[in-house]
Coordinates of C-alpha atoms and ligand atoms in Angstrom, one line a residue:
M1 CA 23.7 -7.1 2.3
T2 CA 23.3 -4.5 5.1
N3 CA 25.0 -3.9 8.4
T4 CA 28.5 -4.9 8.1
A5 CA 29.8 -3.4 11.4
S6 CA 30.9 -6.2 13.6
T7 CA 28.7 -6.2 16.7
P8 CA 27.0 -9.3 18.0
A9 CA 23.7 -7.9 16.7
T10 CA 25.0 -7.4 13.2
R11 CA 26.8 -10.7 13.2
S12 CA 23.4 -12.3 13.9
L13 CA 21.8 -10.3 11.2
A14 CA 24.5 -11.5 8.9
A15 CA 23.6 -15.1 9.9
L16 CA 19.9 -14.4 9.1
E17 CA 20.8 -12.9 5.8
A18 CA 22.9 -16.0 5.0
R19 CA 19.9 -18.2 5.9
L20 CA 17.6 -16.1 3.7
K21 CA 20.1 -16.5 0.9
Q22 CA 20.1 -20.2 1.3
D23 CA 16.3 -20.4 1.4
L24 CA 16.1 -18.4 -1.8
E25 CA 18.5 -20.8 -3.4
L26 CA 16.5 -23.8 -2.2
L27 CA 13.4 -22.3 -3.7
E28 CA 15.2 -21.3 -6.9
L29 CA 14.5 -17.7 -6.3
P30 CA 14.7 -15.3 -8.0
A31 CA 13.3 -17.3 -10.9
K32 CA 15.2 -17.0 -14.1
P33 CA 14.3 -13.9 -16.1
W34 CA 11.8 -14.9 -18.8
V35 CA 10.3 -11.7 -20.3
P36 CA 11.7 -10.9 -23.7
S37 CA 13.3 -7.4 -23.7
R38 CA 11.7 -4.6 -25.7
T39 CA 12.7 -1.3 -27.1
H40 CA 10.7 1.5 -28.6
H41 CA 12.5 3.5 -31.4
D42 CA 15.7 2.3 -29.7
A43 CA 14.6 3.6 -26.3
P44 CA 14.6 1.0 -23.5
V45 CA 11.2 -0.3 -22.2
R46 CA 10.6 -1.4 -18.7
D47 CA 8.4 -4.5 -18.1
V48 CA 7.0 -2.9 -14.9
V49 CA 7.4 0.4 -13.2
V50 CA 6.2 0.7 -9.6
I51 CA 5.3 4.1 -8.2
G52 CA 5.8 4.2 -4.5
A53 CA 8.4 2.3 -2.4
G54 CA 6.4 2.1 0.8
M55 CA 5.4 -1.3 2.1
C56 CA 3.1 -2.1 -0.8
G57 CA 5.6 -0.9 -3.4
L58 CA 8.4 -2.9 -1.9
A59 CA 6.3 -6.1 -1.6
A60 CA 5.2 -5.7 -5.2
T61 CA 8.7 -5.1 -6.5
A62 CA 10.1 -8.0 -4.5
K63 CA 7.4 -10.4 -5.8
L64 CA 8.1 -9.2 -9.4
V65 CA 11.8 -9.8 -9.1
L66 CA 11.3 -13.2 -7.4
T67 CA 9.0 -14.2 -10.3
G68 CA 11.7 -13.5 -12.8
I69 CA 10.4 -10.2 -14.0
D70 CA 13.6 -8.3 -13.3
N71 CA 13.4 -5.4 -15.8
V72 CA 11.5 -3.4 -13.1
V73 CA 12.2 -0.3 -11.1
A74 CA 10.4 1.4 -8.2
Y75 CA 10.4 5.2 -7.8
D76 CA 9.5 7.1 -4.7
A77 CA 9.3 10.9 -4.2
A78 CA 10.6 10.5 -0.6
S79 CA 14.2 10.1 0.4
A80 CA 15.5 6.6 1.3
G81 CA 14.2 5.5 4.7
L82 CA 11.4 8.2 4.7
E83 CA 8.9 6.4 2.5
G84 CA 5.3 6.1 3.8
P85 CA 4.0 7.5 7.0
W86 CA 6.1 5.6 9.6
V87 CA 8.8 8.3 10.5
T88 CA 7.0 11.3 8.9
F89 CA 3.4 11.9 9.8
A90 CA 2.6 8.7 11.8
R91 CA 2.4 10.0 15.4
M92 CA 1.7 6.9 17.2
E93 CA 4.3 5.2 19.4
T94 CA 3.8 1.7 18.1
L95 CA 2.0 -0.1 15.3
R96 CA -1.6 -1.1 16.0
S97 CA -1.0 -4.5 14.4
P98 CA 0.2 -7.5 16.5
K99 CA 4.0 -8.0 16.3
S100 CA 3.7 -11.5 14.9
L101 CA 2.2 -10.5 11.5
H102 CA 4.3 -11.7 8.6
G103 CA 3.3 -8.7 6.5
P104 CA 5.4 -8.3 3.4
A105 CA 7.5 -11.4 3.9
L106 CA 6.1 -13.2 0.8
G107 CA 6.0 -16.5 2.5
L108 CA 9.7 -16.4 3.4
P109 CA 10.2 -17.0 7.2
Q110 CA 13.6 -15.3 7.2
L111 CA 12.2 -12.2 5.7
T112 CA 9.7 -11.6 8.6
F113 CA 9.9 -8.8 11.1
R114 CA 10.2 -11.5 13.8
A115 CA 13.2 -13.1 12.2
W116 CA 14.9 -9.6 11.7
F117 CA 14.1 -8.7 15.3
T118 CA 15.2 -11.9 17.0
A119 CA 18.4 -12.1 15.0
Q120 CA 19.4 -8.8 16.6
W121 CA 17.9 -8.8 20.0
G122 CA 17.1 -12.4 20.7
N123 CA 14.0 -14.4 21.8
E124 CA 13.7 -13.0 25.2
A125 CA 13.5 -9.5 23.9
W126 CA 10.9 -10.7 21.4
Q127 CA 8.8 -12.2 24.2
A128 CA 9.1 -8.9 26.1
L129 CA 8.1 -6.8 23.1
D130 CA 4.5 -5.7 23.2
K131 CA 3.8 -3.8 19.9
I132 CA 6.4 -2.8 17.2
P133 CA 7.7 0.7 17.7
K134 CA 6.9 2.6 14.5
N135 CA 10.5 3.7 13.8
Q136 CA 11.6 0.1 14.2
W137 CA 9.0 -1.0 11.5
M138 CA 10.6 1.6 9.2
D139 CA 14.1 0.1 10.0
Y140 CA 12.8 -3.3 9.1
L141 CA 11.4 -2.0 5.8
V142 CA 14.8 -0.5 5.0
W143 CA 16.5 -3.8 5.7
Y144 CA 13.9 -5.7 3.6
R145 CA 14.7 -3.5 0.7
N146 CA 18.4 -3.8 1.1
V147 CA 18.6 -7.5 1.8
L148 CA 16.6 -8.2 -1.4
N149 CA 18.6 -5.6 -3.3
L150 CA 15.4 -4.1 -4.7
P151 CA 15.7 -1.7 -7.6
V152 CA 14.4 1.4 -5.8
R153 CA 15.2 5.0 -6.9
N154 CA 14.4 7.7 -4.3
N155 CA 13.7 11.4 -4.5
V156 CA 12.0 10.8 -7.9
R157 CA 8.4 11.9 -8.3
M158 CA 6.2 10.7 -11.1
T159 CA 4.4 13.7 -12.5
R160 CA 2.5 12.5 -15.6
I161 CA 1.2 9.4 -17.3
E162 CA 0.6 9.2 -21.1
A163 CA 0.0 6.4 -23.6
V164 CA 2.7 5.9 -26.3
D165 CA 1.5 3.3 -28.8
D166 CA 0.9 0.2 -26.7
L167 CA 3.2 1.4 -23.9
I168 CA 2.8 3.7 -21.0
A169 CA 5.1 6.8 -20.7
I170 CA 5.7 8.3 -17.3
D171 CA 7.4 11.7 -16.7
L172 CA 9.8 12.0 -13.8
E173 CA 11.1 14.9 -11.7
G174 CA 13.8 15.0 -9.0
A175 CA 16.9 12.9 -8.8
E176 CA 15.9 11.3 -12.1
T177 CA 14.2 13.3 -14.8
G178 CA 12.7 12.7 -18.2
R179 CA 10.5 10.0 -19.6
V180 CA 10.4 6.3 -19.0
L181 CA 8.5 3.8 -21.0
T182 CA 6.9 0.7 -19.5
R183 CA 4.6 -2.1 -20.3
H184 CA 2.9 -2.1 -16.9
L185 CA 2.6 0.5 -14.2
V186 CA 1.8 -0.2 -10.6
L187 CA 0.5 2.6 -8.5
A188 CA 1.6 1.8 -4.9
T189 CA 1.0 5.3 -3.9
G190 CA -0.3 4.8 -0.4
R191 CA -3.3 5.5 1.9
S192 CA -4.3 8.6 -0.1
G193 CA -4.3 6.2 -3.0
L194 CA -5.1 8.3 -6.0
G195 CA -6.5 11.3 -4.1
G196 CA -5.2 13.2 -1.1
F197 CA -6.3 14.5 2.2
A198 CA -10.1 14.6 3.0
I199 CA -10.7 18.2 4.0
P200 CA -14.2 19.1 5.4
D201 CA -16.0 21.9 3.6
F202 CA -16.2 24.0 6.8
L203 CA -12.4 24.5 6.6
Q204 CA -12.5 25.9 3.0
G205 CA -11.2 29.5 3.1
I206 CA -9.7 29.3 6.7
D207 CA -6.1 30.4 6.8
R208 CA -3.7 27.5 7.0
A209 CA -2.0 29.2 10.0
Y210 CA -5.0 28.1 12.1
W211 CA -5.3 24.5 11.1
A212 CA -3.6 21.4 9.6
H213 CA -4.6 18.0 8.4
S214 CA -3.3 15.2 10.6
A215 CA -0.9 14.0 7.9
D216 CA 0.6 17.5 7.4
E217 CA 3.9 18.4 8.8
I218 CA 2.9 20.2 12.1
D219 CA 5.1 22.4 14.3
F220 CA 3.9 20.9 17.6
A221 CA 6.3 23.0 19.6
A222 CA 4.4 26.1 18.4
L223 CA 1.3 24.7 20.1
K224 CA 2.8 25.1 23.5
G225 CA 0.2 26.7 25.8
K226 CA -2.4 26.9 23.0
R227 CA -6.0 25.8 22.9
V228 CA -6.1 22.9 20.3
A229 CA -9.1 21.1 18.8
V230 CA -8.8 17.8 17.1
I231 CA -11.6 16.5 14.9
G232 CA -12.2 12.8 14.7
A233 CA -12.2 9.7 16.8
G234 CA -9.8 7.5 14.8
A235 CA -6.3 6.4 15.5
S236 CA -4.8 9.5 13.9
S237 CA -6.9 11.9 15.9
M238 CA -5.6 10.3 19.2
D239 CA -2.0 10.2 18.0
N240 CA -2.1 13.9 17.0
A241 CA -3.8 14.9 20.2
A242 CA -1.3 13.0 22.3
T243 CA 1.6 14.6 20.4
A244 CA 0.2 18.1 21.0
L245 CA -0.4 17.4 24.7
E246 CA 3.1 16.0 25.1
A247 CA 4.5 19.1 23.4
G248 CA 2.8 21.2 26.0
A249 CA -0.5 22.3 24.5
G250 CA -2.5 24.3 27.0
S251 CA -5.6 22.2 26.3
V252 CA -6.7 19.6 23.7
D253 CA -10.4 19.0 22.9
M254 CA -11.4 16.0 20.9
L255 CA -14.5 17.0 18.8
I256 CA -16.2 13.8 17.9
R257 CA -19.4 13.7 15.8
R258 CA -20.5 10.3 17.0
K259 CA -22.7 9.8 20.0
A260 CA -20.5 7.0 21.2
M261 CA -16.8 6.1 20.6
P262 CA -16.5 3.1 18.2
R263 CA -15.1 0.3 20.4
I264 CA -14.9 -2.8 18.3
N265 CA -12.5 -3.5 15.5
K266 CA -14.8 -5.5 13.4
M267 CA -12.8 -6.4 10.3
T268 CA -9.7 -7.2 12.3
G269 CA -11.9 -9.4 14.5
I270 CA -13.0 -11.7 11.7
G271 CA -9.6 -11.7 9.9
S272 CA -8.8 -15.0 8.3
Q273 CA -7.4 -16.6 5.2
G274 CA -11.0 -16.9 4.1
V275 CA -11.4 -13.1 4.2
V276 CA -8.0 -12.6 2.5
H277 CA -8.5 -14.9 -0.4
G278 CA -12.3 -15.0 -0.6
M279 CA -13.4 -11.4 -0.3
H280 CA -12.5 -10.4 -3.9
Q281 CA -14.4 -13.4 -5.3
L282 CA -17.6 -12.5 -3.6
P283 CA -20.6 -11.1 -5.6
D284 CA -20.4 -7.3 -5.6
A285 CA -23.4 -7.0 -3.3
W286 CA -21.6 -8.9 -0.6
K287 CA -18.5 -6.8 -1.0
W288 CA -20.6 -3.7 -0.6
K289 CA -22.3 -5.1 2.5
F290 CA -19.0 -5.8 4.2
V291 CA -17.4 -2.4 3.5
D292 CA -20.6 -0.5 4.2
Y293 CA -21.0 -2.2 7.6
T294 CA -17.4 -1.6 8.5
A295 CA -17.7 2.1 7.5
S296 CA -20.9 2.5 9.6
T297 CA -19.5 0.8 12.7
Q298 CA -16.0 2.5 12.2
T299 CA -12.7 1.3 13.5
P300 CA -11.9 2.4 17.0
P301 CA -8.6 4.1 17.9
P302 CA -6.2 1.8 19.7
R303 CA -6.6 1.6 23.5
S304 CA -3.0 2.7 24.0
S305 CA -3.4 5.8 21.8
T306 CA -6.6 6.8 23.6
L307 CA -5.0 6.4 27.0
R308 CA -2.0 8.4 25.8
V309 CA -4.5 11.3 25.4
S310 CA -6.8 10.8 28.4
R311 CA -4.0 10.5 30.9
H312 CA -3.5 14.3 30.4
P313 CA -5.8 16.3 32.7
N314 CA -6.1 19.0 30.1
A315 CA -7.5 16.6 27.5
R316 CA -11.3 16.6 27.0
F317 CA -13.5 14.3 24.9
F318 CA -16.7 15.8 23.4
L319 CA -19.1 13.3 21.9
D320 CA -22.1 14.1 19.7
C321 CA -20.2 17.2 18.8
G322 CA -20.6 17.8 15.1
I323 CA -19.1 20.9 13.5
K324 CA -21.6 23.2 11.8
A325 CA -19.2 26.0 10.8
V326 CA -15.9 27.5 11.5
T327 CA -15.3 31.2 11.6
Q328 CA -11.8 32.8 11.5
E329 CA -11.5 35.7 13.9
E330 CA -8.4 36.6 16.0
D331 CA -8.8 32.8 16.9
L332 CA -11.1 30.1 15.6
L333 CA -14.7 30.2 16.5
I334 CA -16.1 26.7 16.0
H335 CA -19.9 26.3 15.9
T336 CA -20.7 22.8 17.1
T337 CA -23.9 20.9 17.8
Q338 CA -22.9 21.4 21.5
G339 CA -22.5 25.1 21.2
D340 CA -19.7 27.5 20.2
M341 CA -16.1 26.9 21.2
R342 CA -12.9 28.9 20.7
Y343 CA -9.5 27.5 19.8
D344 CA -6.1 28.7 18.6
Y345 CA -5.5 25.7 16.4
L346 CA -7.4 22.9 14.8
I347 CA -6.1 19.5 13.6
A348 CA -8.4 17.7 11.1
A349 CA -7.9 14.0 11.5
T350 CA -10.4 13.5 8.7
G351 CA -8.6 10.8 6.7
F352 CA -8.0 10.5 3.0
T353 CA -10.0 10.6 -0.2
N354 CA -9.7 8.6 -3.3
T355 CA -11.2 11.1 -5.8
F356 CA -8.6 10.9 -8.5
T357 CA -9.3 14.4 -9.9
G358 CA -7.1 16.3 -7.5
R359 CA -3.7 14.9 -8.4
P360 CA -1.8 16.3 -11.4
E361 CA 0.0 13.0 -12.0
F362 CA -3.3 11.2 -12.5
A363 CA -5.0 14.0 -14.5
S364 CA -4.7 12.3 -17.8
L365 CA -6.3 9.1 -16.4
A366 CA -8.9 10.5 -14.1
P367 CA -11.7 11.1 -16.6
H368 CA -11.4 7.5 -18.0
I369 CA -11.2 5.5 -14.8
R370 CA -14.4 3.5 -14.2
S371 CA -15.6 3.7 -10.6
W372 CA -18.2 1.7 -8.8
A373 CA -20.6 4.6 -9.5
D374 CA -20.4 3.7 -13.2
G375 CA -22.7 0.8 -13.1
R376 CA -21.1 -1.6 -10.7
Y377 CA -23.1 -0.3 -7.8
T378 CA -26.8 -0.8 -7.8
P379 CA -29.1 0.6 -5.0
E380 CA -30.2 -2.9 -3.8
M381 CA -26.6 -3.5 -2.6
G382 CA -27.1 -1.0 0.2
P383 CA -26.8 2.7 1.0
A384 CA -24.9 4.8 -1.6
R385 CA -21.8 6.1 0.2
T386 CA -19.8 8.6 -1.7
A387 CA -16.4 7.2 -0.8
M388 CA -17.4 3.8 -1.9
L389 CA -19.1 5.0 -5.1
E390 CA -15.8 6.8 -6.0
A391 CA -13.8 3.6 -5.5
P392 CA -12.2 2.4 -8.8
D393 CA -13.9 -0.7 -10.4
L394 CA -10.8 -2.9 -10.7
G395 CA -10.1 -6.1 -12.6
P396 CA -8.6 -9.2 -11.1
A397 CA -5.0 -7.9 -11.2
F398 CA -5.9 -4.6 -9.6
E399 CA -6.0 -3.1 -13.2
F400 CA -8.2 -0.1 -13.9
R401 CA -11.2 -0.4 -16.2
E402 CA -12.2 2.2 -18.8
R403 CA -15.4 4.2 -18.3
T404 CA -15.8 4.2 -22.1
P405 CA -14.4 1.1 -23.8
G406 CA -11.6 2.1 -26.1
A407 CA -11.1 5.6 -24.7
C408 CA -8.0 4.8 -22.7
P409 CA -6.8 1.2 -23.3
M410 CA -3.6 1.6 -21.3
L411 CA -5.7 1.5 -18.1
S412 CA -5.8 -2.3 -18.4
R413 CA -2.0 -2.2 -17.7
I414 CA -2.1 0.3 -14.9
H415 CA -2.6 -1.5 -11.5
C416 CA -4.1 0.3 -8.5
F417 CA -2.1 -1.4 -5.7
N418 CA -3.1 0.9 -2.9
D419 CA -5.8 1.5 -0.4
A420 CA -8.3 2.5 -3.1
A421 CA -8.5 -1.1 -4.2
M422 CA -10.2 -2.2 -1.0
L423 CA -13.8 -2.4 -2.2
T424 CA -12.9 -4.6 -5.2
H425 CA -10.1 -6.6 -3.6
G426 CA -10.6 -6.6 0.2
K427 CA -7.8 -5.4 2.5
V428 CA -4.8 -6.8 0.6
S429 CA -3.1 -3.6 -0.6
G430 CA -3.1 -1.1 2.2
D431 CA -2.5 -2.7 5.6
I432 CA 0.2 -5.0 6.9
P433 CA -1.6 -8.3 7.5
A434 CA -2.4 -9.4 3.9
V435 CA 0.0 -7.4 1.8
S436 CA 1.9 -10.5 0.7
A437 CA -1.3 -12.1 -0.6
G438 CA -2.0 -8.8 -2.5
A439 CA 1.4 -8.7 -4.0
D440 CA 1.0 -12.4 -5.1
R441 CA -2.4 -11.6 -6.7
L442 CA -1.0 -8.6 -8.5
V443 CA 2.1 -10.3 -9.8
R444 CA 0.2 -13.4 -11.0
G445 CA -1.9 -11.0 -13.1
I446 CA 1.0 -9.1 -14.5
T447 CA 2.8 -12.3 -15.2
A448 CA -0.1 -13.7 -17.2
S449 CA -0.5 -10.4 -19.1
L450 CA 3.2 -10.2 -20.0
F451 CA 3.2 -13.8 -21.1
A452 CA 0.1 -13.4 -23.2
G453 CA 1.5 -10.2 -24.7
D454 CA 4.6 -12.0 -25.9
V455 CA 2.9 -15.2 -26.8
A456 CA 4.1 -15.1 -30.4
T457 CA 7.7 -14.7 -29.2
H458 CA 7.3 -17.6 -26.7
F459 CA 5.8 -19.8 -29.4
A460 CA 8.7 -18.8 -31.8
S461 CA 11.1 -19.8 -28.9
L462 CA 9.3 -23.1 -28.7
I463 CA 9.8 -23.8 -32.4
A464 CA 13.4 -22.6 -32.3
Y465 CA 14.4 -24.5 -29.3
D466 CA 16.6 -27.4 -30.5
V467 CA 18.7 -28.6 -27.6
P468 CA 18.3 -32.4 -27.7
E469 CA 17.6 -34.2 -24.5
L470 CA 18.1 -37.6 -26.1
Q471 CA 21.4 -38.0 -28.1
G472 CA 20.0 -40.6 -30.4
D473 CA 22.2 -43.4 -29.1
E474 CA 19.9 -44.4 -26.3
W475 CA 17.8 -47.0 -28.4
T476 CA 17.7 -48.8 -31.7
D477 CA 14.8 -48.9 -34.1
S478 CA 13.3 -52.4 -34.1
T479 CA 10.9 -51.8 -37.1
P480 CA 13.3 -53.4 -39.7
L481 CA 13.4 -56.6 -37.5
L482 CA 9.6 -56.7 -37.4
K483 CA 9.5 -56.3 -41.2
Q484 CA 12.0 -59.2 -41.5
E485 CA 10.0 -61.4 -39.2
N486 CA 6.8 -60.7 -41.1
A487 CA 8.5 -61.5 -44.3
L488 CA 9.4 -65.0 -43.1
Ligands
FAD501 C1 -0.5 6.9 10.6 C2 -0.7 5.6 10.0 C3 -0.5 4.4 10.8 C4 -0.8 3.2 10.4 N1 -0.6 2.1 11.2 C5 -0.8 0.8 10.7 C6 -0.7 -0.3 11.5 O1 -0.4 -0.3 12.7 N2 -1.0 -1.6 11.0 C7 -1.4 -1.7 9.7 O2 -1.6 -2.8 9.2 N3 -1.5 -0.6 8.9 C8 -1.3 0.6 9.3 N4 -1.4 1.7 8.5 C9 -1.9 1.5 7.2 C10 -0.9 1.1 6.2 O3 -0.1 -0.1 6.6 C11 0.1 2.2 5.8 O4 -0.6 3.3 5.3 C12 1.2 1.8 4.9 O5 2.1 2.8 4.8 C13 0.7 1.4 3.5 O6 1.7 1.2 2.6 P1 1.7 1.7 1.1 O7 3.0 1.2 0.5 O8 0.4 1.4 0.5 O9 1.8 3.3 1.3 P2 2.9 4.3 1.8 O10 3.7 3.6 2.8 O11 2.3 5.6 2.1 O12 3.9 4.5 0.5 C14 3.5 5.2 -0.6 C15 4.7 5.9 -1.2 O13 4.3 6.4 -2.5 C16 5.1 7.5 -2.7 N5 4.4 8.3 -3.8 C17 3.1 8.7 -3.9 N6 2.9 9.3 -5.0 C18 4.1 9.3 -5.7 C19 4.5 9.9 -7.0 N7 3.7 10.5 -7.8 N8 5.8 9.7 -7.4 C20 6.7 9.0 -6.6 N9 6.3 8.5 -5.4 C21 5.1 8.7 -4.9 C22 5.1 8.2 -1.4 O14 6.3 9.0 -1.3 C23 5.2 7.0 -0.4 O15 6.5 6.8 0.1 C24 -1.2 3.0 9.0 C25 -1.4 4.1 8.2 C26 -1.1 5.4 8.7 C27 -1.3 6.6 7.8

């Protein structure tokens, strides 16, 4: 349990934690452990290792533990409390999502952000709260992890994945080193999924002193008085532009390729339990249609983030302003469809890519991972978008599939529980709204696989089980009487 200091807020938090404990007891959670333990040449074997202890990794780990799969551990390269984007490169003031979302609460009311918030600051403060400040969301995730006592190890980076017989070996660096064996591996590695930052070609070869990706660590104080360009019209472009302006940038220009700002948040608009549970069951052509349409209409930046930029007189918005080339001189000369422009610094809010080839930890898997380009996509589904073609073609429990059957069988036990799963599974492993549904789907699949993998042991347990429920003194056998009666 967290927060033992005796203030009214922490006393209420303690009361919430007590209610949560009672709810878990009422629901018989965590379920009793049921997976037979395994070793490999005397080395211990984990049932599941989760890589990443951001929101998805925490939800997955919690669901595993609650399901009685307790031989599990989550590793995160970041320090405790710094996982994910929230207090590192997320530069918005608040979440975009409405405050009422139950996010990773896994159906437990006392585990929601709202319960955590009102326990400490009360209902009035809840009513007054507009959107959740991003740092407070991180505080909530830290509490979530602590109150459930989740087995998370920080400052540990997974660097390599290899098959060892029917197991998966992962190599670790940092606070824990060496090799860990596991039966299942969950990659809860975040927005960049299996790839990294999407960097436009025109920035290749330009000195990093002149530009950054929006998710890089950026020294905004050094931009004081400087001419800054920000590429993109999404949430991150606004958040980075606003941060630069607030840090005293001389001017900030938003260079936006589109002729008009996207204004309607389409997928959020049709959000429902139907979308959450139905999308992944749809025929592939329908999945493609939804994702393609959303990609073409694009998600607008939040109104508050846009106003946070436009309220500065030294912010300018240039639409229909595609970048043709960038030349590095004593400053940056940017050749755009609207003419040439000069800047001291450029921030590329160009998002993330899911090409698995760039990350060393996935190098052994990358050539074997089947993507939508490997036959799942057919031209009649709609236009061929590279980012969608590169999406992994996943099975029902987020497991990878092999490009060539038999070439890398461990892929069927490696689960892609991150943003890259969206085309196959819908938005259940990247954003806040449906992460509990995603964790549930993931853990049902792992549960079935672990059970099937140990079926002989479970059957042997069935045979060996000999605790009588009836003692033998509850009835008498009337057959002899019947025989006597028949004999008369
Ligand atoms: C700036 C920003 C704002 C967002 N705002 C919202 C919002 O308002 N509402 C919403 O619904 N969604 C939002 N999202 C989307 C989504 O909710 C977040 O990206 C969220 O962090 C996803 O959680 P995650 O667990 O998948 O990834 P992350 O939180 O990014 O966690 C992934 C973790 O994996 C670790 N990791 C990666 N590779 C390794 C490795 N090899 N070894 C060990 N650890 C590793 C990382 O250190 C990281 O902590 C936002 C995303 C961003 C980027």
